[in-house]
Coordinates of C-alpha atoms and ligand atoms in Angstrom, one line a residue:
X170 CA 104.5 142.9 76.0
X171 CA 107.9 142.3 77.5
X172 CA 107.7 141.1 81.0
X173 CA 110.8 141.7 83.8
X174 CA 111.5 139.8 87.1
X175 CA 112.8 142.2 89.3
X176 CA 115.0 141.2 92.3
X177 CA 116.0 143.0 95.3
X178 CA 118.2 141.6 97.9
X179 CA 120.0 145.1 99.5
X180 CA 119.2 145.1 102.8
X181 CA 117.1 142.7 105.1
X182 CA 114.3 142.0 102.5
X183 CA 113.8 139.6 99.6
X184 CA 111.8 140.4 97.5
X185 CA 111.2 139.3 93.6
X186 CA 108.3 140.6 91.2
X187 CA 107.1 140.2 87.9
X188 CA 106.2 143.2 85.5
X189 CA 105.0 144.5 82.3
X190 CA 106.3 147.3 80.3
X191 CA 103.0 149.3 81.4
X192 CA 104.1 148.7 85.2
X193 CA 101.8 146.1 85.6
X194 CA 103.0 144.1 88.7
X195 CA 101.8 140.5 87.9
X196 CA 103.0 138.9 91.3
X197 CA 105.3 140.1 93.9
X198 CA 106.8 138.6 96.4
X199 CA 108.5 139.9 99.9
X200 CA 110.7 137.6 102.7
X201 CA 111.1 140.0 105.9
X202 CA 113.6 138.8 107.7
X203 CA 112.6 140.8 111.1
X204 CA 112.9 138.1 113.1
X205 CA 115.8 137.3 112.7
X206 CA 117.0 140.7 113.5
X207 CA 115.2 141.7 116.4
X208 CA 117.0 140.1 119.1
X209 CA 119.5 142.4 117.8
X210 CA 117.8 145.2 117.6
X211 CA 118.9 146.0 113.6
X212 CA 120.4 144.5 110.8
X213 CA 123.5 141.8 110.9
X214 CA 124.8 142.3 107.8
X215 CA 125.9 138.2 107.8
X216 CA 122.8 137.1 108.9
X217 CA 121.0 139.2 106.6
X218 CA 123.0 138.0 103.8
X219 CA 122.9 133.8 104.7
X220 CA 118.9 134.6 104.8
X221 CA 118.5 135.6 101.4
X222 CA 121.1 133.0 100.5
X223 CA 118.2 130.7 101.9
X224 CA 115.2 132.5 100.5
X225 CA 116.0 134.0 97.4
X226 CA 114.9 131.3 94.9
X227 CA 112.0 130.1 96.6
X228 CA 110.7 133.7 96.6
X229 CA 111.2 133.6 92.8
X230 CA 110.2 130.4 92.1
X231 CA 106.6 131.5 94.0
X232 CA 106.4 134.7 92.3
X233 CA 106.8 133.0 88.8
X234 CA 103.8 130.9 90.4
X235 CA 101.6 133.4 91.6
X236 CA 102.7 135.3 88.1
X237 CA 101.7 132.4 85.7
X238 CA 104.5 133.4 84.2
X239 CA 107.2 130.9 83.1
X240 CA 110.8 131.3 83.2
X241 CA 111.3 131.1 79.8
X242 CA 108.5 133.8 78.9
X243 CA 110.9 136.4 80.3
X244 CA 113.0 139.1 78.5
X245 CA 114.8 140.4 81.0
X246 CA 116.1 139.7 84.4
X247 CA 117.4 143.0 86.9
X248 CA 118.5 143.2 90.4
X249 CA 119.4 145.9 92.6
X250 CA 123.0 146.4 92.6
X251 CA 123.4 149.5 94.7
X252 CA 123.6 151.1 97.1
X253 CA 123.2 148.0 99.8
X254 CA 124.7 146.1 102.4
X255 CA 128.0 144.2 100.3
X256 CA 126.9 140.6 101.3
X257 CA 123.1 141.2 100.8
X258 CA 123.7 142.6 97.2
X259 CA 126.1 139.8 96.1
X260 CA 123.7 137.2 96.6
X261 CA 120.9 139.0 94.5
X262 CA 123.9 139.7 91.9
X263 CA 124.9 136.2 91.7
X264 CA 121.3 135.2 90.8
X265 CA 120.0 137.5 88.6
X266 CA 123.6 136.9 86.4
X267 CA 123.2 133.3 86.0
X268 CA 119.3 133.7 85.3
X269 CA 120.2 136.0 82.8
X270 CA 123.1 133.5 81.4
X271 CA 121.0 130.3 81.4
X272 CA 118.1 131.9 80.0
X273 CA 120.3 134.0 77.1
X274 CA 118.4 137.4 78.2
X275 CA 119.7 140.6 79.1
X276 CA 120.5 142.1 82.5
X277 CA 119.8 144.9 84.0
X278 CA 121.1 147.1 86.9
X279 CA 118.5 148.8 89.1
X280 CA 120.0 151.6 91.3
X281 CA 117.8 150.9 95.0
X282 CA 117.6 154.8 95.6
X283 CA 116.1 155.2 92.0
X284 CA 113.4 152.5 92.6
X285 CA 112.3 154.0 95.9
X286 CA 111.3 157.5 94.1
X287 CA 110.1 155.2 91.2
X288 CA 107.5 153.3 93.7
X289 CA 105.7 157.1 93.2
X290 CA 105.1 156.2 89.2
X291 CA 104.2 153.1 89.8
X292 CA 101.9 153.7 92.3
X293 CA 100.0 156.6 90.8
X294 CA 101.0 155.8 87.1
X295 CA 101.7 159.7 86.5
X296 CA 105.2 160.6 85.4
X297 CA 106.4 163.2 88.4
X298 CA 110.0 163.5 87.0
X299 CA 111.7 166.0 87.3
X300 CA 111.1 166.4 90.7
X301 CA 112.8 166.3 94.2
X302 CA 113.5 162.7 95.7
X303 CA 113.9 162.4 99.4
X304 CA 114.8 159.1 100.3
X305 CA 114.3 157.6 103.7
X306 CA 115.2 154.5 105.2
X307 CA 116.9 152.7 107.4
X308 CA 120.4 152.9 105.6
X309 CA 120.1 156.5 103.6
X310 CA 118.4 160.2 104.4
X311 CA 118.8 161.7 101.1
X312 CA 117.4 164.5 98.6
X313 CA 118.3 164.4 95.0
X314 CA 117.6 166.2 92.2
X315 CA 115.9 163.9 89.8
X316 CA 115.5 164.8 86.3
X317 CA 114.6 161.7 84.9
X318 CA 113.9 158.1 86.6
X319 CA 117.4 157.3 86.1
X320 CA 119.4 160.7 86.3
X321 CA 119.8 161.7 90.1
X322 CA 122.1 164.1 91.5
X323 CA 122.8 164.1 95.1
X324 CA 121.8 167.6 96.6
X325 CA 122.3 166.2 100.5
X326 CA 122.1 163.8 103.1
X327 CA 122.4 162.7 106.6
X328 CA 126.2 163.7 108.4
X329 CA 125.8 161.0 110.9
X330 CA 122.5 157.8 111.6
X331 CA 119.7 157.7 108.8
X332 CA 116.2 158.7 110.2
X333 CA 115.7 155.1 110.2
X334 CA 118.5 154.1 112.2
X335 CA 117.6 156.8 114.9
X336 CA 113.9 155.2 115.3
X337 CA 115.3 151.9 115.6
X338 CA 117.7 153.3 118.2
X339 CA 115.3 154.8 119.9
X340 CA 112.7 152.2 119.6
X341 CA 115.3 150.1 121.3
X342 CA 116.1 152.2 124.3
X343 CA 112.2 152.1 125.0
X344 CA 111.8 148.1 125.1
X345 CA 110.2 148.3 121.8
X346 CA 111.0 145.4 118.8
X347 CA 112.8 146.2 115.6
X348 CA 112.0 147.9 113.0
X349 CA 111.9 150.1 115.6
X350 CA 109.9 152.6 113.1
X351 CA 106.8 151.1 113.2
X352 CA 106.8 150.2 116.7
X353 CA 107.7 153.9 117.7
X354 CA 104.3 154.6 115.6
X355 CA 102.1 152.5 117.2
X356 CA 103.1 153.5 121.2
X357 CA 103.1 157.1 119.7
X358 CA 99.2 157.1 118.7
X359 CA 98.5 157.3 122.9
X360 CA 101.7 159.6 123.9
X361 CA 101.6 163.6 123.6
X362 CA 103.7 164.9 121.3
X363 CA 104.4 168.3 123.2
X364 CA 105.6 166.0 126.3
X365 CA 109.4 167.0 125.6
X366 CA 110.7 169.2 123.2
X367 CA 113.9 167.2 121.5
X368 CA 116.2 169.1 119.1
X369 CA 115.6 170.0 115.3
X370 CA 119.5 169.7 114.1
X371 CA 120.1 172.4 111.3
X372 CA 116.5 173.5 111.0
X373 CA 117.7 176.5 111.5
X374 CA 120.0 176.4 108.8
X375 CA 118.2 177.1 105.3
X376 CA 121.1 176.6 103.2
X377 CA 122.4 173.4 104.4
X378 CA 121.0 170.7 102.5
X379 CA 121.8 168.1 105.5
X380 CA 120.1 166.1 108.1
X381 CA 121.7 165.2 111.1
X382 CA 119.3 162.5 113.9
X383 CA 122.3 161.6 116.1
X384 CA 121.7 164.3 118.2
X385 CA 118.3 163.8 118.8
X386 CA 118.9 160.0 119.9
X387 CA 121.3 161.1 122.4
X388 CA 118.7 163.7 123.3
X389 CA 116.0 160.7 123.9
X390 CA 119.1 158.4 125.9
X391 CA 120.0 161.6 128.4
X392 CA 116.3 162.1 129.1
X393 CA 116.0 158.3 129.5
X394 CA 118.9 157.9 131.8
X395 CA 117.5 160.9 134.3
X396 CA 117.2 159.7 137.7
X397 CA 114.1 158.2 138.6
X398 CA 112.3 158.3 134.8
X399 CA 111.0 154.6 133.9
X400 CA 111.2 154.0 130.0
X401 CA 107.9 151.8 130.7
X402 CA 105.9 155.0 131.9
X403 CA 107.0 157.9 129.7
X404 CA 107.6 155.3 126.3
X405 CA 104.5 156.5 124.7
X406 CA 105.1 160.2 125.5
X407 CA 109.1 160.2 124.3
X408 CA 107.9 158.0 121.2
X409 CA 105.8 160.8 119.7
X410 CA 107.7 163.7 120.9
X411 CA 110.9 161.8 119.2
X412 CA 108.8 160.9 116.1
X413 CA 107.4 164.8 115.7
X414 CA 111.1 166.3 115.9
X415 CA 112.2 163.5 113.6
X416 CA 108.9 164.3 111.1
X417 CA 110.0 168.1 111.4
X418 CA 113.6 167.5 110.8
X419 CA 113.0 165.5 107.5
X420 CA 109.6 167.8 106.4
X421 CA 111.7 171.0 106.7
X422 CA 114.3 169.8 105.0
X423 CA 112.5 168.9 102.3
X424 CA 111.4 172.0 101.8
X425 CA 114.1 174.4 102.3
X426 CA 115.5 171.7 99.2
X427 CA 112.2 172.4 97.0
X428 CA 112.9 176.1 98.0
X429 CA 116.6 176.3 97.0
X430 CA 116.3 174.4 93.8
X431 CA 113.0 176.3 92.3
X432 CA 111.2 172.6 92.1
X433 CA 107.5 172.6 92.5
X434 CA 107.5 168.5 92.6
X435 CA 108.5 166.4 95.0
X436 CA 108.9 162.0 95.7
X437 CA 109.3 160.4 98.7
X438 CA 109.9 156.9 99.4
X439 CA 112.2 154.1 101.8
X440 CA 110.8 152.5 105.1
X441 CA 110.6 155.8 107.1
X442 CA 107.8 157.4 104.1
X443 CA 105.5 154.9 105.4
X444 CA 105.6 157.0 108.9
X445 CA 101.8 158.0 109.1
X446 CA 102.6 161.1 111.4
X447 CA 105.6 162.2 108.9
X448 CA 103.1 161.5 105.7
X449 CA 100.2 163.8 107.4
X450 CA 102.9 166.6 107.9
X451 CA 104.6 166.6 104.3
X452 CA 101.3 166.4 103.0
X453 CA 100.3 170.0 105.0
X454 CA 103.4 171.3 104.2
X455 CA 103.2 170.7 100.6
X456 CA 99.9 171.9 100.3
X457 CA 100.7 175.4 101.8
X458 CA 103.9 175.8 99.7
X459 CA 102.3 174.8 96.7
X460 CA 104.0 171.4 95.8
X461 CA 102.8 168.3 94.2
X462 CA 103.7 165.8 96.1
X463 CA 104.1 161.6 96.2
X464 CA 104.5 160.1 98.8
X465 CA 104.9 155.9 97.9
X466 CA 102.4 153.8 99.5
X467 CA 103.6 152.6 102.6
X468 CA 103.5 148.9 101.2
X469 CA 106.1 150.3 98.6
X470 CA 107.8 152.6 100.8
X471 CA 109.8 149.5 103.2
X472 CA 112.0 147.4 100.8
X473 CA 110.1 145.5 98.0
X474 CA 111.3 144.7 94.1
X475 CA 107.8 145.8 92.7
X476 CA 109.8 149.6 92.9
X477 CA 112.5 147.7 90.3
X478 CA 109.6 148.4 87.9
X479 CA 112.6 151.1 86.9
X480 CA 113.9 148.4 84.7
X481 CA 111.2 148.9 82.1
X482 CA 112.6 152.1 82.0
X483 CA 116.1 151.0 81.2
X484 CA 114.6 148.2 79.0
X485 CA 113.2 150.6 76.7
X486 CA 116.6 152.7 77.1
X487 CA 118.8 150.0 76.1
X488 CA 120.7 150.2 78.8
X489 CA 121.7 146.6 79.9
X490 CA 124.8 145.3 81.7
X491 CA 127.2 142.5 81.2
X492 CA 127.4 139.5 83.1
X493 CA 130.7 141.0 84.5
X494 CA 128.3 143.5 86.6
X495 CA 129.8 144.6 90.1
X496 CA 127.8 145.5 93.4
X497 CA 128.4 149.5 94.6
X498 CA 127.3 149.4 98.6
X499 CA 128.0 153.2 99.3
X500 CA 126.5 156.5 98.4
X501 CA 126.2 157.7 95.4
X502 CA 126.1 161.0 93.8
X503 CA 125.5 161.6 90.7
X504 CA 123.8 158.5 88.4
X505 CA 122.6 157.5 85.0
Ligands
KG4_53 O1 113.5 151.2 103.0 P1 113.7 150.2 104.1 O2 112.7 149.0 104.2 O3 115.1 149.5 104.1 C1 116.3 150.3 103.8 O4 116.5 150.5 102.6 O5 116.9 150.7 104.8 O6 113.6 151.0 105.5 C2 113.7 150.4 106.7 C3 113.6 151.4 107.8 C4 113.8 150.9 109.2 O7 114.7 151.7 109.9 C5 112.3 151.0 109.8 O8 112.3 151.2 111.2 C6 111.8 152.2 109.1 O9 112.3 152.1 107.8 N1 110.3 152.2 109.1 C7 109.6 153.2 109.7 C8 108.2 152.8 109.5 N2 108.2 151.6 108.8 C9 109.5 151.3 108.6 N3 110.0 154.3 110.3 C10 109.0 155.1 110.8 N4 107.7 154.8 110.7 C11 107.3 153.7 110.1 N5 106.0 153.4 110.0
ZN54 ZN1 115.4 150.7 100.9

């Protein structure tokens, strides 16, 4: 059965697996680099990209390990080449195209959007295309249309910070460490919800497929800078209040998306899916309007290269790349 190493270097993660065409994951592998952000409190794009400079063949030399797979045994290398921070995706790029040179096998591109709504198949092994796909991370807030694992069109997206970036924002203005998501999380579980009522941007605006989580940030800083209110005091009260507008926001959404485009199934994956409070509420939601619904497993929802699993998929397609393959960092519309 062939057997894949999938890399993935976009963002602040590397990661490497190994998989068959059946979406057996035979070892994976993930390098956080958290630390080395939080100081920060996000992502530093050169920092991010001299760290997987460092990691990225020890990660694959342990997942060929842990695989008890060899090098050679391989047919076909892919890597993430979009969308991504530039520097971060080169160095993935860079490896994955002379692994696939030295070893005389093919390449193959994996769009990063694609393989977060393709964590869904692998984890349940049920084939929920076509469906809606709303991605979630730290970098993107989108919904596409996907018809098959590897045909998305873009229906909408954030006009200003991904939901991501707003919980690591806000995360930050409370004390809390980075990734400010699951931090924001864990205060949350002791704060009331109802404690302050923060915007819903466009909520009220069925027919706009956008998000917007600026405004609800600024909403969190105004409240923070009030005379006499101690972040220390009120942190676990603003953290769930912030991540309950946030969880409404992206949950209704969602749904005036399913509602527009006639779909009855919908994927959801990236960092901000593994949000147990936004997971309880799209899984009510869906349930009273009727949807199946996937939500990835929180272990496949933050950055991972077990979700490049869509490779089989373009394995089997034919679709491979030549070793003159480019990065693509920003949005994208419409893909194949
Ligand atoms: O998908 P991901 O690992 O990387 C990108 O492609 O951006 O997403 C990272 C983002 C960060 O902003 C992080 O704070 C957020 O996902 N995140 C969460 C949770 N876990 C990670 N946000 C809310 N709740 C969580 N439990
Ligand atoms: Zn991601």
């Amino acid at each position: 059965m062939p057997l894949i190493l999938t890399l993935e270097t976009t963002c602040d993660e590397t990661a490497a697996a190994v998989i068959d065409a059946s979406l057996n994951v035979l070892a994976a592998t993930v390098a956080s680099q958290d630390k080395l952000h939080q100081k920060f409190g996000g992502v530093v794009p050169e920092i991010a990209s001299r760290a997987h400079l460092e990691n990225i063949l020890p990660v694959i030399d342990e997942t060929l390990r842990k695989s008890a797979v060899t090098l050679a045994e391989l047919d076909a290398v892919a890597v993430a080449n979009m969308p991504g921070l530039a520097g971060s995706l080169l160095v993935g790029l860079a490896v994955a195209k002379t692994l696939a040179l030295v070893l005389r096998k093919p390449l193959i591109a994996v769009n990063h959007l694609q393989a977060h709504i393709y964590a869904c198949k692998v984890a349940f092994k049920e084939n929920p295309f076509p469906c809606i796909g709303l991605i979630v991370s730290g970098g993107h807030t989108s919904l596409y249309r996907c018809e098959t694992p590897i045909d998305f069109t873009f229906l909408g997206g954030t006009i200003d910070d991904a939901a991501g970036e707003a919980f690591d924002k806000t995360a930050a203005m409370l004390g809390l460490p980075y990734p400010g998501g699951p931090s924001i999380q864990r205060i949350a579980e002791t704060g009331n919800p109802k404690a302050y009522r923060f915007p819903r941007p466009l909520l009220n605006e069925p027919d706009r497929l956008e998000f917007s989580f600026s405004g609800l940030k600024t909403a969190v800083r105004y409240l923070l800078e009030k005379d006499g209110v101690v972040a220390a005091k009120i942190g676990a009260d603003v953290a769930a209040s912030f991540q309950e507008a946030a969880a409404d926001c992206l949950v209704g959404k969602t749904l005036q998306a399913l509602k527009m485009t006639g779909m009855k199934t919908l994927c959801a994956g990236g960092g901000v899916a593994a949000n147990k409070r936004f997971r309880d509420k799209l899984t009510e939601a869906a349930r009273q309007a009727d949807i199946r619904l996937y939500i990835a497993p929180p272990d496949l929802c933050t950055d991972n290269a077990v979700m490049g699993a869509i490779a089989v998929e373009r394995y089997n397609a034919g679709l491979f790349e030549d070793l003159n393959l480019d990065i693509h960092a920003g949005l994208i519309r419409k893909t194949r």
